[in-house]
Coordinates of C-alpha atoms and ligand atoms in Angstrom, one line a residue:
M723 CA 199.0 166.5 84.5
G724 CA 200.0 164.6 87.6
F725 CA 198.6 165.3 91.1
D726 CA 201.9 166.7 92.2
E727 CA 201.5 169.6 89.7
M728 CA 198.0 170.4 91.1
D729 CA 197.2 172.9 93.8
V730 CA 195.3 170.4 96.0
D731 CA 196.3 169.5 99.6
T732 CA 193.4 167.8 101.4
I733 CA 191.4 164.6 101.1
W734 CA 188.5 163.5 103.2
M735 CA 189.0 159.9 104.5
D736 CA 186.8 158.0 106.9
G737 CA 185.3 161.1 108.5
E738 CA 188.4 163.3 108.7
F739 CA 190.1 165.8 106.5
V740 CA 193.7 164.6 106.0
D741 CA 196.7 166.0 104.2
W742 CA 196.9 164.8 100.6
D743 CA 200.1 162.8 101.2
E744 CA 198.7 161.2 104.3
A745 CA 195.6 159.7 102.6
Q746 CA 197.1 156.2 102.5
V747 CA 196.1 152.6 102.9
H748 CA 197.9 149.4 103.8
V749 CA 199.4 147.3 100.9
L750 CA 197.3 144.4 102.1
T751 CA 194.0 146.3 101.6
H752 CA 191.3 143.9 100.3
G753 CA 190.2 146.3 97.6
L754 CA 193.7 146.6 96.2
H755 CA 194.0 142.8 95.8
Y756 CA 190.5 142.0 94.6
G757 CA 189.0 145.1 93.1
T758 CA 186.4 145.3 95.8
G759 CA 185.6 149.0 95.7
V760 CA 182.8 151.2 94.4
F761 CA 183.3 154.7 93.2
E762 CA 181.9 157.7 91.5
G763 CA 183.2 160.4 89.2
A764 CA 181.2 163.7 89.1
R765 CA 182.0 167.2 87.9
C766 CA 181.6 170.5 89.6
Y767 CA 181.3 173.4 87.1
D768 CA 182.3 177.0 87.4
T769 CA 179.1 179.1 87.3
E770 CA 178.1 182.7 88.1
E771 CA 176.7 181.4 91.3
G772 CA 179.9 179.7 92.3
P773 CA 180.9 176.0 91.9
A774 CA 177.9 173.8 91.1
I775 CA 178.0 170.0 91.2
F776 CA 176.2 168.4 88.3
R777 CA 173.7 165.7 89.4
W778 CA 175.4 165.1 92.8
E779 CA 172.3 163.4 94.3
E780 CA 172.2 160.8 91.5
H781 CA 176.0 160.2 91.8
L782 CA 175.6 159.6 95.6
E783 CA 172.6 157.4 95.0
R784 CA 174.5 155.3 92.4
L785 CA 177.5 155.0 94.9
F786 CA 175.2 153.5 97.5
Q787 CA 173.4 151.2 95.0
S788 CA 176.8 150.0 93.6
A789 CA 177.8 148.9 97.1
K790 CA 174.7 146.7 97.5
P791 CA 175.7 143.6 95.4
Y792 CA 179.0 143.5 97.5
E793 CA 177.0 143.8 100.8
M794 CA 179.2 146.7 101.5
E795 CA 178.0 149.1 104.3
I796 CA 179.2 152.6 103.7
D797 CA 179.6 154.0 107.2
H798 CA 178.8 157.6 106.3
T799 CA 175.5 159.2 105.3
K800 CA 174.9 161.0 102.0
E801 CA 174.7 164.2 104.0
E802 CA 178.2 163.6 105.5
L803 CA 179.6 162.9 102.0
T804 CA 178.0 166.0 100.6
E805 CA 179.3 168.2 103.4
A806 CA 182.8 166.7 103.1
T807 CA 182.8 167.3 99.3
K808 CA 181.6 170.9 99.6
T809 CA 184.2 171.6 102.2
L810 CA 187.0 170.1 100.1
I811 CA 186.0 172.4 97.2
Q812 CA 185.7 175.5 99.3
R813 CA 188.9 174.9 101.3
Q814 CA 190.9 174.4 98.2
E815 CA 189.2 177.3 96.4
L816 CA 188.4 175.3 93.3
P817 CA 186.1 177.1 90.9
S818 CA 185.5 173.8 89.1
C819 CA 186.8 170.2 89.6
Y820 CA 186.3 166.5 89.3
I821 CA 185.0 164.7 92.3
R822 CA 186.0 161.1 93.2
P823 CA 184.1 159.4 96.1
I824 CA 185.2 155.9 96.7
A825 CA 184.3 153.1 99.2
F826 CA 186.3 149.9 99.4
Y827 CA 187.0 146.9 101.6
G828 CA 190.1 147.7 103.7
Y829 CA 192.7 146.0 105.7
N830 CA 192.2 143.1 108.1
S831 CA 192.6 139.7 106.3
L832 CA 193.1 138.6 102.8
G833 CA 190.6 135.7 102.2
V834 CA 188.4 136.5 99.3
S835 CA 185.6 137.0 101.7
P836 CA 185.7 140.6 102.8
K837 CA 183.5 139.9 105.9
D838 CA 186.1 140.9 108.4
C839 CA 187.5 143.9 106.5
P840 CA 186.3 147.4 107.4
T841 CA 184.7 149.6 104.7
R842 CA 186.9 152.6 104.1
T843 CA 185.5 155.7 102.4
A844 CA 187.2 158.7 100.9
V845 CA 186.4 161.7 98.7
A846 CA 189.0 163.6 96.7
V847 CA 188.5 166.6 94.4
W848 CA 191.0 168.0 91.8
P849 CA 191.0 170.3 88.8
W850 CA 190.4 168.3 85.6
G851 CA 189.9 169.7 82.1
A852 CA 188.3 168.0 79.1
Y853 CA 188.9 164.2 79.5
L854 CA 189.7 163.5 75.9
G855 CA 191.1 167.0 75.2
E856 CA 189.4 170.3 74.3
E857 CA 189.9 169.6 70.6
A858 CA 188.0 166.3 70.9
L859 CA 184.8 168.2 72.0
E860 CA 184.9 170.2 68.8
D861 CA 186.5 168.0 66.2
G862 CA 185.5 164.6 67.5
I863 CA 187.7 161.5 68.1
D864 CA 188.7 158.4 66.2
V865 CA 187.8 155.2 68.0
M866 CA 188.5 151.5 67.6
I867 CA 186.2 148.6 68.3
S868 CA 188.1 146.7 71.0
S869 CA 189.0 143.1 70.7
W870 CA 188.0 142.8 74.4
R871 CA 184.4 142.2 75.2
K872 CA 182.5 143.7 78.1
H873 CA 181.6 141.4 81.0
A874 CA 178.1 140.1 80.8
S875 CA 175.9 141.3 83.7
S876 CA 175.5 137.7 84.7
Q877 CA 179.3 137.6 85.4
I878 CA 179.6 140.8 87.3
P879 CA 177.0 143.5 87.9
T880 CA 177.7 146.0 85.2
N881 CA 175.3 148.5 86.6
A882 CA 177.5 148.9 89.7
K883 CA 180.5 151.2 89.3
T884 CA 183.0 148.8 90.7
T885 CA 186.8 149.4 90.8
G886 CA 187.6 145.8 89.6
L887 CA 185.5 146.3 86.4
Y888 CA 187.9 148.9 85.2
V889 CA 190.7 146.5 84.2
N890 CA 188.4 145.7 81.2
S891 CA 188.2 149.4 80.5
M892 CA 191.9 149.8 80.8
L893 CA 192.6 147.0 78.5
A894 CA 190.2 148.3 75.9
G895 CA 191.4 151.9 76.1
E896 CA 195.1 151.0 76.0
E897 CA 194.6 148.7 73.1
A898 CA 192.9 151.6 71.2
R899 CA 195.6 154.1 72.1
R900 CA 198.4 151.7 71.2
N901 CA 196.8 151.5 67.8
G902 CA 196.6 155.3 67.4
Y903 CA 193.0 155.8 68.4
A904 CA 191.8 158.1 71.1
E905 CA 189.3 155.7 72.7
A906 CA 187.6 152.3 72.3
I907 CA 184.1 151.0 71.8
V908 CA 183.5 147.8 73.7
L909 CA 181.0 145.2 72.4
N910 CA 179.0 143.1 74.8
K911 CA 179.0 139.3 75.0
E912 CA 176.4 139.1 72.2
G913 CA 178.6 141.3 69.9
N914 CA 176.3 144.3 70.1
V915 CA 177.5 147.7 71.0
A916 CA 177.8 148.3 74.8
E917 CA 179.7 151.5 75.6
G918 CA 183.1 153.1 75.8
P919 CA 185.6 152.2 78.6
G920 CA 184.3 155.2 80.6
E921 CA 181.5 156.5 78.4
N922 CA 178.0 155.6 77.1
I923 CA 177.4 155.8 73.4
F924 CA 174.7 157.4 71.3
L925 CA 173.9 157.0 67.6
V926 CA 172.0 159.4 65.3
R927 CA 170.1 158.1 62.3
D928 CA 167.6 160.2 60.3
D929 CA 167.5 162.8 63.1
E930 CA 166.4 160.2 65.7
I931 CA 168.6 159.2 68.5
Y932 CA 169.5 155.6 69.7
T933 CA 171.4 154.4 72.7
P934 CA 171.9 150.8 74.0
G935 CA 169.4 149.8 76.7
L936 CA 170.4 148.9 80.3
S937 CA 170.4 145.2 79.6
E938 CA 173.2 145.6 77.1
S939 CA 175.9 145.4 79.8
I940 CA 176.3 149.1 80.3
L941 CA 176.7 151.4 83.2
D942 CA 173.5 153.4 83.7
G943 CA 175.2 156.7 83.0
I944 CA 174.1 159.9 84.6
T945 CA 175.2 161.9 81.6
R946 CA 173.3 159.4 79.4
D947 CA 170.2 160.0 81.4
S948 CA 170.7 163.8 81.2
V949 CA 171.3 163.7 77.5
I950 CA 168.2 161.6 76.9
K951 CA 166.1 164.3 78.8
I952 CA 167.9 167.2 77.0
A953 CA 167.4 165.6 73.6
E954 CA 163.7 164.9 74.3
D955 CA 163.2 168.5 75.5
L956 CA 164.8 169.7 72.3
G957 CA 162.2 167.7 70.4
Y958 CA 164.2 164.7 69.3
T959 CA 162.8 161.1 69.4
V960 CA 165.1 159.0 71.6
H961 CA 165.2 155.2 71.6
D962 CA 167.0 154.3 74.9
D963 CA 166.2 150.6 75.1
V964 CA 167.7 149.2 71.9
S965 CA 170.4 146.8 70.8
I966 CA 172.8 148.3 68.3
S967 CA 174.7 146.0 66.0
R968 CA 178.3 146.6 65.1
G969 CA 177.5 147.4 61.5
E970 CA 175.0 150.1 62.5
L971 CA 178.0 152.1 63.8
N972 CA 179.4 152.4 60.3
T973 CA 176.1 153.5 58.8
A974 CA 175.2 156.0 61.5
D975 CA 174.8 159.7 60.5
E976 CA 176.5 160.6 63.8
L977 CA 177.9 159.0 66.9
F978 CA 178.9 160.5 70.2
F979 CA 180.1 159.5 73.7
T980 CA 178.7 160.8 77.0
G981 CA 180.1 160.6 80.5
S982 CA 180.9 162.7 83.5
A983 CA 184.5 162.8 82.4
A984 CA 184.0 162.8 78.6
E985 CA 180.9 165.1 78.7
V986 CA 179.5 165.0 75.2
T987 CA 182.3 164.0 72.8
P988 CA 181.6 163.5 69.0
I989 CA 183.0 160.4 67.3
R990 CA 184.2 161.0 63.7
K991 CA 185.7 157.6 62.7
V992 CA 185.3 154.0 63.9
D993 CA 188.1 151.7 62.8
N994 CA 189.1 154.3 60.3
V995 CA 185.6 154.3 58.6
T996 CA 184.3 157.9 58.5
I997 CA 181.0 158.4 60.3
G998 CA 178.6 160.8 58.6
N999 CA 180.5 163.9 57.4
G1000 CA 183.6 163.0 59.5
S1001 CA 183.2 165.8 62.0
R1002 CA 180.8 166.9 64.7
G1003 CA 177.3 166.4 63.3
P1004 CA 174.4 168.8 63.6
V1005 CA 172.4 166.8 66.2
T1006 CA 175.5 166.2 68.3
E1007 CA 176.3 169.9 68.2
D1008 CA 172.8 170.8 69.1
I1009 CA 172.8 168.5 72.2
Q1010 CA 176.4 169.3 73.1
S1011 CA 175.9 173.1 73.1
R1012 CA 172.7 172.7 75.1
F1013 CA 174.6 170.5 77.6
F1014 CA 177.3 173.0 78.1
D1015 CA 174.8 175.9 78.4
I1016 CA 173.1 173.9 81.2
V1017 CA 176.2 172.8 83.1
E1018 CA 177.7 176.3 82.9
R1019 CA 174.3 177.6 84.1
K1020 CA 173.7 179.9 81.1
T1021 CA 170.1 178.9 81.3
D1022 CA 167.8 178.6 84.3
A1023 CA 166.5 175.3 83.1
Y1024 CA 167.3 172.1 84.9
D1025 CA 168.3 173.9 88.1
E1026 CA 167.2 170.9 90.1
W1027 CA 170.2 169.0 88.7
F1028 CA 172.7 171.2 90.6
E1029 CA 174.1 171.2 94.1
Y1030 CA 175.6 174.6 94.7
V1031 CA 178.8 174.7 96.8
Ligands
PLP614 C1 181.9 152.1 81.9 C2 181.2 153.5 82.0 N1 180.2 153.7 81.2 C3 179.5 154.9 81.2 C4 180.0 155.9 82.0 C5 179.3 157.2 82.0 O1 178.6 157.4 83.2 P1 178.3 158.8 83.8 O2 177.6 159.6 82.8 O3 177.4 158.6 85.0 O4 179.6 159.4 84.2 C6 181.1 155.7 82.8 C7 181.6 156.8 83.6 O5 181.3 156.9 84.8 C8 181.8 154.5 82.8 O6 182.8 154.3 83.5

């Protein structure tokens, strides 16, 4: 669904609330030419206590951390961004939504050095359902190992959520979809499993859980962190600092993706090889159902993870 079909009319930009159609930048914006922006994607859930943003503090913290390698000064405080986001959700009466904060080098000159370009900051919110479809959450998805490799973290900081990085994600995801798959798995430079184009990946073997470590060229996913804690609290052993070889994907009992957009999505086939029983596995289901109970606030546990609007 395109933005024009959505009932949203306001964006916060550089300290002001502006009409949706007025939230524009110059075509010679630095970030547009060189991918010099950092951003976040968070979800706000519909709960009995009203809209609740999942792990907002961690998303804000990652936004500011992502800006650091680029020496980008975000001219607004975390408190201002929080206030702006809550106001956007309230004003547009959204019971649940996706939240997209972004900071980028703006318009002034177009040398590669952004030194003279101002930092622009914006927050937009809009209604967004299941990223890979409702069915995907239940039935799982078929994925393809991309022929594109993930950047090494010595080439570009992969722990920063940078706009320019997503051309790699786009190439991998579109390659997969062109070939009839729902999503891609991207290997790192060493040929080990890194992550999805916009998701972290988990593997289940003999009831223990494995996920690539932070040095495997992955984004330090906030859902990844949440799922590690949830799984441990459910009593599972989680190995969160491992290398996973390509072949281990095929022999896994279960695989699943995590992400703010993808939430917890089971993977049923990789390159047409069936994983486990070819549907959502029991460990994935256990963690996924606990995850949704938590984000929909059907339990009091983990209340510190929520920012109520
Ligand atoms: C490349 C990449 N990996 C992993 C993730 C998952 O991170 P998070 O759970 O913080 O959304 C995302 C989504 O932001 C992503 O874009």
